[in-house]
Amino acid sequence: MSLVSQLAYLVIREGVKWSDVFRLVPGQSITVGRAPTNQIVLQDERCSRTHIEVFLSGGRWTLRDLDSRNGTLVGEDIIHGDRVLRAGDVIRIGRSQLVFVYRLAEAFSDSGTAVRPSGQGFPDLAETDADDDSSILAAYQPTTITHRRGQTRYLEPGEDDESSVSKRGQAAGKLCRLAFELAKAPDLSTVAELALSGLSSATATDATALLMLPRGFQGTPTGDDLEVVASQSTTEKRYHRVANSLASTVLREGEAVLARNVMGDSSLGSRDSKGEIYTTSVICAPVRRGRRVFGLIHLYSTDAEQVPDPEDLEFTLAVADTLAVALINLNRRQELAERVTQVSTENVQLRERLGVEKEIVGESPVMREVAEEIRRAAASNATVLIRGESGVGKELAARSVHYSSPRREQVFVCLNCAALAEDLLASELFGHERGAFTGATDRKIGKFEAAHRGTLMLDEIGEMSPGIQAKFLRVLEGHPFERVGGNKPVNVDVRVIAATNRDLEKDVGEERFRRDLFFRLRVLEIVVPSLRKRGDDIVLLGDFFLKKFNAETGRKILRFTPGALDKLRNYLWPGNVRELKNVIERAVVLCRSREIDEDDLLLTNLATAGDSEEREVAEGQFAPTSLADIERVHILATLHHTGWNKSRAAGILGIERSTLDRKIRRYELGEEAPRRQ
């Protein structure tokens, strides 16, 4: 048998439809089954993944059943093993049929009634040359890709061909592009600008605006409850707000309205600066999803020759509904982002809480007193002023107050007032609106809002400028505040803990710090002692930091030598606990043995920030003096400083005016007052 005569075909029929023709080529084994790896794939649930195989053996085409689950029929015979195929054999697999022929004319001839298709899925072959297989195969060429495009032009901005597209088709195209852009918008202002630009270009109006209800609004909305989020005008006249009666009607009824010839209707038209109504036509559409109302879209025309029609109303309503979906998705994204931030913050808070519980180290009497003051302050909601030298651990004490208080599950926010200029400090504290100043590209939430229901610690409170002090005092007293560049009042529930290493009484006397703010902050006071006043804790802290940095660096340093311990105890520690921590960290990193010796401790010769008498004691210059004598000298010096202004002196000393008078009489200081000329 020649090679040409060995060519054969399988004409495939699935269900009631003849679907394909497959050429059998000598030298190639063909598998049929449900799996996509087969040459012939049958979408039939009764077909096994690899059901049969057809191959040429001894010059004859042979079918082999591959242990299929539901079996294979050739004609009426069930096939087990191999079966030589003859022209006209009908192979049945489930509901699918494959007709085996040597010439396609045999499958589609009038005499081949057993295998003639019904015409479904094939072109009319009545006029084809039955002896020409190529003319028949021409109808079954494989699919070819004719066009490729990376991005649809329907979502690209551009003018529609008005000659070939109806107005409704143009509106549908614009709405499709607008919906696509709204879905990508990152914030409310961008959403509003996109929606208004689309409305302005697609409707016969010259002013558009989006008015929104406040977030979380409850109750029946009216026009008075709406806030203008964004507006646009294509004329010289700026946008004028929608009439309250019209807005209330649209919000109440939930229907979009088109009103024409409103020049004489004061309830519908917008007025200019002279009180004259200049609107000719108005469109109002509610922005709502189901029963939830977000606000409304307001459009109007001031040109009598440019009058919106019902199609403009339809388009506006479609934009309003699309805008509502975009706002819902935007709110969900914001809520998700806030939730992620909240979870992240909670994780940080938990780690910080564990750190606070482990890092308050000390058994000295002064530290036990501090711990008791922290416990009492935590039970209250009052403002706390924490005082102490730099590096003593004021922030650690503030965190301990927070994590021991009823607000422990809420956020703890810390801000250093000395690290920012006045303008930036105002923005950090109270937040700012978009466009409030150069570089303010987005709205920012301030520390007060971020600490809502939690605790806000303000470190270095004495560095706050007088202008910020005044605004800060109002917030402390429960008044709402406004973001920088904004006019919307913001109310927060925040507990404030302030910290400073400055002499605030002196700053009050020199009018660098507000007296009323000082007393408002000093409701509760915690004084964290310097490290030199808690000498019993120095070794404890040294061992704590040694273990901490061993774990962080992987070192295995065992202990301090006796000489190193003596050096730690005798040093005055002008940098307090912070300096001790840094000294131990350096020693752990650079130590070459298993013990830290005194040579590994790098100390300084700096004087301490306070308590100069301790250095005098160390240097043998101390002169014993009674507390009464020290108080007398200090009060007299303060009176001389203020020019014997007793009210100012009492403020600096932190005592009442009557108390100062008693001390002046006790120490007979009146005789030293300067006489008036």
mmCIF file of C-alpha atoms in Angstrom, residues 109-455:
data_model
loop_
_atom_site.group_PDB
_atom_site.id
_atom_site.type_symbol
_atom_site.label_atom_id
_atom_site.label_comp_id
_atom_site.label_asym_id
_atom_site.label_seq_id
_atom_site.Cartn_x
_atom_site.Cartn_y
_atom_site.Cartn_z
ATOM 1 C CA SER A 109 -20.960 11.530 -0.051
ATOM 2 C CA ASP A 110 -24.656 10.845 -0.538
ATOM 3 C CA SER A 111 -23.994 7.143 -0.305
ATOM 4 C CA GLY A 112 -22.328 7.463 3.058
ATOM 5 C CA THR A 113 -25.575 7.864 4.940
ATOM 6 C CA ALA A 114 -24.197 6.246 8.028
ATOM 7 C CA VAL A 115 -21.557 8.884 8.433
ATOM 8 C CA ARG A 116 -23.024 11.896 6.663
ATOM 9 C CA PRO A 117 -23.235 14.851 9.046
ATOM 10 C CA SER A 118 -26.377 16.869 9.457
ATOM 11 C CA GLY A 119 -24.612 20.016 8.274
ATOM 12 C CA GLN A 120 -24.208 21.428 11.756
ATOM 13 C CA GLY A 121 -20.740 22.802 12.214
ATOM 14 C CA PHE A 122 -19.791 22.323 8.522
ATOM 15 C CA PRO A 123 -20.294 24.518 5.459
ATOM 16 C CA ASP A 124 -22.478 23.362 2.611
ATOM 17 C CA LEU A 125 -20.357 20.814 0.743
ATOM 18 C CA ALA A 126 -22.900 19.992 -1.951
ATOM 19 C CA GLU A 127 -21.025 21.959 -4.578
ATOM 20 C CA THR A 128 -17.500 20.883 -3.589
ATOM 21 C CA ASP A 129 -15.481 18.456 -5.604
ATOM 22 C CA ALA A 130 -16.010 15.161 -3.827
ATOM 23 C CA ASP A 131 -12.744 13.861 -5.227
ATOM 24 C CA ASP A 132 -10.706 16.819 -3.925
ATOM 25 C CA ASP A 133 -9.874 16.430 -0.246
ATOM 26 C CA SER A 134 -8.126 19.801 -0.238
ATOM 27 C CA SER A 135 -11.376 21.637 -1.066
ATOM 28 C CA ILE A 136 -13.038 20.006 1.892
ATOM 29 C CA LEU A 137 -10.077 20.536 4.238
ATOM 30 C CA ALA A 138 -10.061 24.211 3.317
ATOM 31 C CA ALA A 139 -13.133 24.598 5.513
ATOM 32 C CA TYR A 140 -11.223 23.208 8.503
ATOM 33 C CA GLN A 141 -7.995 25.192 8.553
ATOM 34 C CA PRO A 142 -6.659 25.955 12.061
ATOM 35 C CA THR A 143 -7.563 29.285 13.675
ATOM 36 C CA THR A 144 -5.037 32.088 13.073
ATOM 37 C CA ILE A 145 -4.479 35.277 15.076
ATOM 38 C CA THR A 146 -5.316 38.248 12.873
ATOM 39 C CA HIS A 147 -5.029 41.212 15.261
ATOM 40 C CA ARG A 148 -3.123 42.086 18.429
ATOM 41 C CA ARG A 149 -3.606 45.033 20.807
ATOM 42 C CA GLY A 150 -2.264 45.679 24.306
ATOM 43 C CA GLN A 151 -4.853 48.218 25.465
ATOM 44 C CA THR A 152 -8.386 48.923 24.349
ATOM 45 C CA ARG A 153 -8.990 52.263 22.692
ATOM 46 C CA TYR A 154 -12.396 52.469 24.361
ATOM 47 C CA LEU A 155 -10.672 53.416 27.631
ATOM 48 C CA GLU A 156 -8.429 56.009 26.015
ATOM 49 C CA PRO A 157 -9.495 59.680 26.197
ATOM 50 C CA GLY A 158 -10.525 61.123 22.855
ATOM 51 C CA GLU A 159 -13.393 62.475 20.840
ATOM 52 C CA ASP A 160 -16.013 60.048 19.575
ATOM 53 C CA ASP A 161 -17.012 60.109 15.932
ATOM 54 C CA GLU A 162 -20.411 61.802 16.254
ATOM 55 C CA SER A 163 -21.281 60.961 12.665
ATOM 56 C CA SER A 164 -21.192 57.215 13.334
ATOM 57 C CA VAL A 165 -22.127 56.975 17.020
ATOM 58 C CA SER A 166 -25.416 58.020 18.614
ATOM 59 C CA LYS A 167 -25.478 60.376 21.584
ATOM 60 C CA ARG A 168 -26.384 57.472 23.826
ATOM 61 C CA GLY A 169 -23.435 55.500 22.474
ATOM 62 C CA GLN A 170 -21.113 58.449 23.060
ATOM 63 C CA ALA A 171 -22.406 58.791 26.620
ATOM 64 C CA ALA A 172 -21.911 55.064 27.233
ATOM 65 C CA GLY A 173 -18.327 55.280 26.009
ATOM 66 C CA LYS A 174 -17.574 58.284 28.227
ATOM 67 C CA LEU A 175 -19.207 56.565 31.195
ATOM 68 C CA CYS A 176 -17.115 53.442 30.598
ATOM 69 C CA ARG A 177 -13.882 55.450 30.560
ATOM 70 C CA LEU A 178 -14.953 57.448 33.606
ATOM 71 C CA ALA A 179 -15.787 54.306 35.603
ATOM 72 C CA PHE A 180 -12.369 52.889 34.736
ATOM 73 C CA GLU A 181 -10.610 56.038 35.957
ATOM 74 C CA LEU A 182 -12.723 56.283 39.119
ATOM 75 C CA ALA A 183 -11.798 52.727 40.051
ATOM 76 C CA LYS A 184 -8.100 53.720 40.046
ATOM 77 C CA ALA A 185 -8.509 57.004 41.960
ATOM 78 C CA PRO A 186 -6.504 56.977 45.238
ATOM 79 C CA ASP A 187 -8.507 59.527 47.246
ATOM 80 C CA LEU A 188 -11.747 61.492 47.466
ATOM 81 C CA SER A 189 -10.396 64.674 45.874
ATOM 82 C CA THR A 190 -9.229 62.768 42.788
ATOM 83 C CA VAL A 191 -12.558 60.944 42.546
ATOM 84 C CA ALA A 192 -14.415 64.261 42.717
ATOM 85 C CA GLU A 193 -12.225 65.943 40.095
ATOM 86 C CA LEU A 194 -12.607 63.037 37.658
ATOM 87 C CA ALA A 195 -16.388 62.890 38.055
ATOM 88 C CA LEU A 196 -16.859 66.653 37.651
ATOM 89 C CA SER A 197 -14.554 66.830 34.627
ATOM 90 C CA GLY A 198 -16.515 64.020 32.976
ATOM 91 C CA LEU A 199 -19.830 65.736 33.667
ATOM 92 C CA SER A 200 -18.566 69.109 32.461
ATOM 93 C CA SER A 201 -17.460 67.670 29.113
ATOM 94 C CA ALA A 202 -20.534 65.516 28.519
ATOM 95 C CA THR A 203 -23.448 67.760 29.573
ATOM 96 C CA ALA A 204 -24.787 71.153 28.481
ATOM 97 C CA THR A 205 -23.799 72.832 31.768
ATOM 98 C CA ASP A 206 -21.061 75.242 32.783
ATOM 99 C CA ALA A 207 -20.769 74.620 36.546
ATOM 100 C CA THR A 208 -20.548 71.348 38.442
ATOM 101 C CA ALA A 209 -20.036 70.392 42.082
ATOM 102 C CA LEU A 210 -19.953 67.382 44.373
ATOM 103 C CA LEU A 211 -21.496 67.861 47.821
ATOM 104 C CA MET A 212 -21.032 65.173 50.461
ATOM 105 C CA LEU A 213 -22.516 64.337 53.833
ATOM 106 C CA PRO A 214 -20.052 64.037 56.735
ATOM 107 C CA ARG A 215 -18.569 60.578 57.140
ATOM 108 C CA GLY A 216 -20.700 58.489 59.486
ATOM 109 C CA PHE A 217 -23.665 60.876 59.216
ATOM 110 C CA GLN A 218 -26.781 59.582 60.968
ATOM 111 C CA GLY A 219 -30.349 60.763 60.592
ATOM 112 C CA THR A 220 -32.353 62.325 57.777
ATOM 113 C CA PRO A 221 -30.052 64.467 55.605
ATOM 114 C CA THR A 222 -30.931 67.975 54.453
ATOM 115 C CA GLY A 223 -29.221 70.523 52.260
ATOM 116 C CA ASP A 224 -27.679 72.181 55.324
ATOM 117 C CA ASP A 225 -25.770 68.975 56.139
ATOM 118 C CA LEU A 226 -23.905 68.915 52.824
ATOM 119 C CA GLU A 227 -20.314 70.066 52.402
ATOM 120 C CA VAL A 228 -18.869 71.120 49.044
ATOM 121 C CA VAL A 229 -16.032 68.689 48.332
ATOM 122 C CA ALA A 230 -15.093 70.002 44.883
ATOM 123 C CA SER A 231 -16.502 72.334 42.248
ATOM 124 C CA GLN A 232 -15.678 73.424 38.711
ATOM 125 C CA SER A 233 -16.861 76.282 36.521
ATOM 126 C CA THR A 234 -16.135 76.982 32.870
ATOM 127 C CA THR A 235 -17.240 80.624 33.120
ATOM 128 C CA GLU A 236 -15.824 83.636 34.927
ATOM 129 C CA LYS A 237 -18.425 83.267 37.651
ATOM 130 C CA ARG A 238 -17.432 80.939 40.435
ATOM 131 C CA TYR A 239 -19.663 78.066 41.497
ATOM 132 C CA HIS A 240 -22.577 78.922 43.790
ATOM 133 C CA ARG A 241 -24.003 76.380 46.192
ATOM 134 C CA VAL A 242 -27.228 74.521 45.427
ATOM 135 C CA ALA A 243 -30.372 75.841 47.068
ATOM 136 C CA ASN A 244 -31.086 74.024 50.335
ATOM 137 C CA SER A 245 -34.708 73.293 49.419
ATOM 138 C CA LEU A 246 -33.723 71.609 46.151
ATOM 139 C CA ALA A 247 -30.917 69.620 47.799
ATOM 140 C CA SER A 248 -33.235 68.479 50.607
ATOM 141 C CA THR A 249 -35.847 67.334 48.082
ATOM 142 C CA VAL A 250 -33.315 65.281 46.084
ATOM 143 C CA LEU A 251 -31.874 63.706 49.244
ATOM 144 C CA ARG A 252 -35.312 62.911 50.615
ATOM 145 C CA GLU A 253 -36.846 61.530 47.410
ATOM 146 C CA GLY A 254 -33.683 59.823 46.144
ATOM 147 C CA GLU A 255 -34.392 60.871 42.557
ATOM 148 C CA ALA A 256 -32.432 62.991 40.099
ATOM 149 C CA VAL A 257 -34.195 66.118 38.841
ATOM 150 C CA LEU A 258 -33.839 68.455 35.871
ATOM 151 C CA ALA A 259 -35.321 71.930 36.209
ATOM 152 C CA ARG A 260 -35.391 74.525 33.428
ATOM 153 C CA ASN A 261 -36.230 78.227 33.376
ATOM 154 C CA VAL A 262 -35.407 78.707 37.051
ATOM 155 C CA MET A 263 -34.491 82.397 36.706
ATOM 156 C CA GLY A 264 -37.534 83.417 38.686
ATOM 157 C CA ASP A 265 -37.568 80.613 41.250
ATOM 158 C CA SER A 266 -35.575 81.519 44.360
ATOM 159 C CA SER A 267 -35.831 77.958 45.675
ATOM 160 C CA LEU A 268 -33.910 76.495 42.724
ATOM 161 C CA GLY A 269 -31.593 79.123 41.266
ATOM 162 C CA SER A 270 -28.145 80.154 42.486
ATOM 163 C CA ARG A 271 -27.534 83.766 43.421
ATOM 164 C CA ASP A 272 -24.518 85.918 42.628
ATOM 165 C CA SER A 273 -22.835 88.392 44.981
ATOM 166 C CA LYS A 274 -25.657 90.912 44.343
ATOM 167 C CA GLY A 275 -28.318 88.412 45.279
ATOM 168 C CA GLU A 276 -29.571 88.001 41.695
ATOM 169 C CA ILE A 277 -30.493 84.563 40.372
ATOM 170 C CA TYR A 278 -28.477 83.818 37.244
ATOM 171 C CA THR A 279 -29.060 80.047 36.816
ATOM 172 C CA THR A 280 -31.176 79.023 33.807
ATOM 173 C CA SER A 281 -31.251 75.224 34.245
ATOM 174 C CA VAL A 282 -30.353 72.871 37.085
ATOM 175 C CA ILE A 283 -29.584 69.158 37.415
ATOM 176 C CA CYS A 284 -29.336 67.492 40.815
ATOM 177 C CA ALA A 285 -28.647 63.781 41.261
ATOM 178 C CA PRO A 286 -28.264 61.860 44.525
ATOM 179 C CA VAL A 287 -25.065 59.888 45.060
ATOM 180 C CA ARG A 288 -26.448 56.769 46.716
ATOM 181 C CA ARG A 289 -26.115 53.018 46.859
ATOM 182 C CA GLY A 290 -29.262 51.288 47.954
ATOM 183 C CA ARG A 291 -30.558 53.222 50.947
ATOM 184 C CA ARG A 292 -27.186 54.700 51.791
ATOM 185 C CA VAL A 293 -26.828 58.313 50.633
ATOM 186 C CA PHE A 294 -23.374 59.882 50.294
ATOM 187 C CA GLY A 295 -24.312 63.277 48.874
ATOM 188 C CA LEU A 296 -25.386 64.759 45.556
ATOM 189 C CA ILE A 297 -24.091 66.094 42.257
ATOM 190 C CA HIS A 298 -25.149 69.625 41.339
ATOM 191 C CA LEU A 299 -24.911 70.970 37.789
ATOM 192 C CA TYR A 300 -26.337 74.153 36.324
ATOM 193 C CA SER A 301 -26.191 76.302 33.228
ATOM 194 C CA THR A 302 -26.058 80.109 33.130
ATOM 195 C CA ASP A 303 -26.456 80.337 29.357
ATOM 196 C CA ALA A 304 -30.005 80.431 28.030
ATOM 197 C CA GLU A 305 -28.800 78.909 24.747
ATOM 198 C CA GLN A 306 -27.126 75.972 26.524
ATOM 199 C CA VAL A 307 -29.912 73.960 28.081
ATOM 200 C CA PRO A 308 -29.410 70.418 29.399
ATOM 201 C CA ASP A 309 -31.838 67.777 28.147
ATOM 202 C CA PRO A 310 -33.152 64.482 29.600
ATOM 203 C CA GLU A 311 -30.138 62.635 28.144
ATOM 204 C CA ASP A 312 -27.905 64.880 30.284
ATOM 205 C CA LEU A 313 -30.014 63.947 33.291
ATOM 206 C CA GLU A 314 -29.605 60.256 32.451
ATOM 207 C CA PHE A 315 -25.840 60.662 32.138
ATOM 208 C CA THR A 316 -25.613 62.585 35.415
ATOM 209 C CA LEU A 317 -27.576 59.902 37.248
ATOM 210 C CA ALA A 318 -25.338 57.198 35.755
ATOM 211 C CA VAL A 319 -22.240 59.105 36.893
ATOM 212 C CA ALA A 320 -23.761 59.525 40.370
ATOM 213 C CA ASP A 321 -24.385 55.772 40.686
ATOM 214 C CA THR A 322 -20.890 54.982 39.375
ATOM 215 C CA LEU A 323 -19.448 57.533 41.778
ATOM 216 C CA ALA A 324 -21.250 55.859 44.690
ATOM 217 C CA VAL A 325 -19.624 52.527 43.852
ATOM 218 C CA ALA A 326 -16.215 54.228 43.605
ATOM 219 C CA LEU A 327 -16.738 55.876 47.005
ATOM 220 C CA ILE A 328 -17.714 52.569 48.609
ATOM 221 C CA ASN A 329 -14.598 50.900 47.196
ATOM 222 C CA LEU A 330 -12.470 53.859 48.290
ATOM 223 C CA ASN A 331 -13.895 53.665 51.821
ATOM 224 C CA ARG A 332 -13.216 49.937 51.930
ATOM 225 C CA ARG A 333 -9.621 50.467 50.835
ATOM 226 C CA GLN A 334 -9.178 53.168 53.462
ATOM 227 C CA GLU A 335 -10.752 50.993 56.153
ATOM 228 C CA LEU A 336 -8.515 48.099 55.135
ATOM 229 C CA ALA A 337 -5.445 50.343 55.236
ATOM 230 C CA GLU A 338 -6.492 51.690 58.629
ATOM 231 C CA ARG A 339 -7.056 48.160 59.885
ATOM 232 C CA VAL A 340 -3.634 47.066 58.658
ATOM 233 C CA THR A 341 -2.102 50.112 60.341
ATOM 234 C CA GLN A 342 -4.022 49.380 63.515
ATOM 235 C CA VAL A 343 -2.867 45.761 63.591
ATOM 236 C CA SER A 344 0.697 46.833 62.928
ATOM 237 C CA THR A 345 0.459 49.434 65.675
ATOM 238 C CA GLU A 346 -0.985 46.882 68.075
ATOM 239 C CA ASN A 347 1.940 44.572 67.389
ATOM 240 C CA VAL A 348 4.364 47.398 68.039
ATOM 241 C CA GLN A 349 2.467 48.302 71.209
ATOM 242 C CA LEU A 350 2.648 44.730 72.470
ATOM 243 C CA ARG A 351 6.379 44.606 71.851
ATOM 244 C CA GLU A 352 6.793 47.963 73.536
ATOM 245 C CA ARG A 353 4.705 46.848 76.493
ATOM 246 C CA LEU A 354 6.895 43.798 76.932
ATOM 247 C CA GLY A 355 9.934 46.029 76.631
ATOM 248 C CA VAL A 356 8.622 48.423 79.278
ATOM 249 C CA GLU A 357 7.930 45.595 81.683
ATOM 250 C CA LYS A 358 11.463 44.269 81.248
ATOM 251 C CA GLU A 359 13.444 47.534 81.042
ATOM 252 C CA ILE A 360 12.307 49.319 84.216
ATOM 253 C CA VAL A 361 15.225 48.127 86.294
ATOM 254 C CA GLY A 362 15.955 49.331 89.803
ATOM 255 C CA GLU A 363 15.569 48.420 93.436
ATOM 256 C CA SER A 364 16.777 51.632 95.063
ATOM 257 C CA PRO A 365 14.379 53.569 97.354
ATOM 258 C CA VAL A 366 14.027 56.426 94.858
ATOM 259 C CA MET A 367 13.065 54.011 92.063
ATOM 260 C CA ARG A 368 10.533 52.282 94.282
ATOM 261 C CA GLU A 369 9.045 55.707 94.915
ATOM 262 C CA VAL A 370 8.945 56.406 91.172
ATOM 263 C CA ALA A 371 7.214 53.054 90.595
ATOM 264 C CA GLU A 372 4.592 53.979 93.187
ATOM 265 C CA GLU A 373 4.051 57.381 91.533
ATOM 266 C CA ILE A 374 3.628 55.653 88.153
ATOM 267 C CA ARG A 375 1.060 53.289 89.658
ATOM 268 C CA ARG A 376 -0.967 56.162 91.133
ATOM 269 C CA ALA A 377 -0.756 58.231 87.939
ATOM 270 C CA ALA A 378 -1.842 55.267 85.801
ATOM 271 C CA ALA A 379 -5.116 54.927 87.688
ATOM 272 C CA SER A 380 -6.036 58.520 86.810
ATOM 273 C CA ASN A 381 -6.811 60.192 83.498
ATOM 274 C CA ALA A 382 -5.094 63.432 84.513
ATOM 275 C CA THR A 383 -2.265 65.112 82.647
ATOM 276 C CA VAL A 384 1.186 64.064 83.850
ATOM 277 C CA LEU A 385 4.389 66.112 83.837
ATOM 278 C CA ILE A 386 7.534 63.941 83.949
ATOM 279 C CA ARG A 387 10.709 65.774 84.907
ATOM 280 C CA GLY A 388 14.310 64.725 84.959
ATOM 281 C CA GLU A 389 17.663 65.176 83.314
ATOM 282 C CA SER A 390 18.310 64.036 79.790
ATOM 283 C CA GLY A 391 18.816 60.285 79.549
ATOM 284 C CA VAL A 392 17.136 59.259 82.831
ATOM 285 C CA GLY A 393 14.299 57.379 81.074
ATOM 286 C CA LYS A 394 11.388 59.837 81.007
ATOM 287 C CA GLU A 395 9.871 58.200 77.922
ATOM 288 C CA LEU A 396 10.124 54.782 79.573
ATOM 289 C CA ALA A 397 8.244 56.156 82.582
ATOM 290 C CA ALA A 398 5.580 57.628 80.267
ATOM 291 C CA ARG A 399 5.122 54.293 78.500
ATOM 292 C CA SER A 400 4.835 52.579 81.857
ATOM 293 C CA VAL A 401 2.060 54.996 82.865
ATOM 294 C CA HIS A 402 0.223 54.290 79.616
ATOM 295 C CA TYR A 403 0.547 50.508 79.728
ATOM 296 C CA SER A 404 -0.590 50.439 83.343
ATOM 297 C CA SER A 405 -3.635 52.632 82.649
ATOM 298 C CA PRO A 406 -7.132 51.783 81.325
ATOM 299 C CA ARG A 407 -5.931 53.069 77.932
ATOM 300 C CA ARG A 408 -3.358 50.267 77.647
ATOM 301 C CA GLU A 409 -5.188 48.672 74.700
ATOM 302 C CA GLN A 410 -5.075 51.912 72.723
ATOM 303 C CA VAL A 411 -2.213 53.618 70.940
ATOM 304 C CA PHE A 412 0.763 55.350 72.549
ATOM 305 C CA VAL A 413 2.166 58.187 70.416
ATOM 306 C CA CYS A 414 5.376 60.069 71.169
ATOM 307 C CA LEU A 415 6.573 63.374 69.672
ATOM 308 C CA ASN A 416 9.761 65.322 70.428
ATOM 309 C CA CYS A 417 8.873 69.021 70.397
ATOM 310 C CA ALA A 418 12.511 70.084 70.128
ATOM 311 C CA ALA A 419 13.101 68.237 66.868
ATOM 312 C CA LEU A 420 10.793 70.369 64.674
ATOM 313 C CA ALA A 421 10.393 74.003 63.695
ATOM 314 C CA GLU A 422 7.240 75.833 64.781
ATOM 315 C CA ASP A 423 5.321 75.363 61.500
ATOM 316 C CA LEU A 424 6.241 71.705 61.225
ATOM 317 C CA LEU A 425 5.414 71.121 64.886
ATOM 318 C CA ALA A 426 1.910 72.525 64.332
ATOM 319 C CA SER A 427 1.453 70.203 61.366
ATOM 320 C CA GLU A 428 2.735 67.207 63.343
ATOM 321 C CA LEU A 429 0.474 67.945 66.313
ATOM 322 C CA PHE A 430 -2.738 68.979 64.598
ATOM 323 C CA GLY A 431 -2.318 67.673 61.027
ATOM 324 C CA HIS A 432 -2.852 69.628 57.824
ATOM 325 C CA GLU A 433 -5.140 69.703 54.820
ATOM 326 C CA ARG A 434 -4.050 69.189 51.262
ATOM 327 C CA GLY A 435 -2.591 72.415 49.858
ATOM 328 C CA ALA A 436 -2.177 74.010 53.293
ATOM 329 C CA PHE A 437 1.435 74.852 52.415
ATOM 330 C CA THR A 438 4.066 74.033 49.841
ATOM 331 C CA GLY A 439 4.608 70.300 49.789
ATOM 332 C CA ALA A 440 1.272 69.420 51.423
ATOM 333 C CA THR A 441 0.114 67.146 48.611
ATOM 334 C CA ASP A 442 -2.239 65.088 50.792
ATOM 335 C CA ARG A 443 -4.221 65.475 53.970
ATOM 336 C CA LYS A 444 -2.229 64.416 57.024
ATOM 337 C CA ILE A 445 -3.554 63.217 60.377
ATOM 338 C CA GLY A 446 -1.768 64.872 63.309
ATOM 339 C CA LYS A 447 -0.488 63.204 66.456
ATOM 340 C CA PHE A 448 -3.547 64.252 68.436
ATOM 341 C CA GLU A 449 -5.884 62.450 66.014
ATOM 342 C CA ALA A 450 -3.521 59.487 65.770
ATOM 343 C CA ALA A 451 -3.599 59.158 69.583
ATOM 344 C CA HIS A 452 -7.410 59.307 69.822
ATOM 345 C CA ARG A 453 -8.538 57.319 72.899
ATOM 346 C CA GLY A 454 -4.898 56.637 73.718
ATOM 347 C CA THR A 455 -1.954 58.560 75.154
#
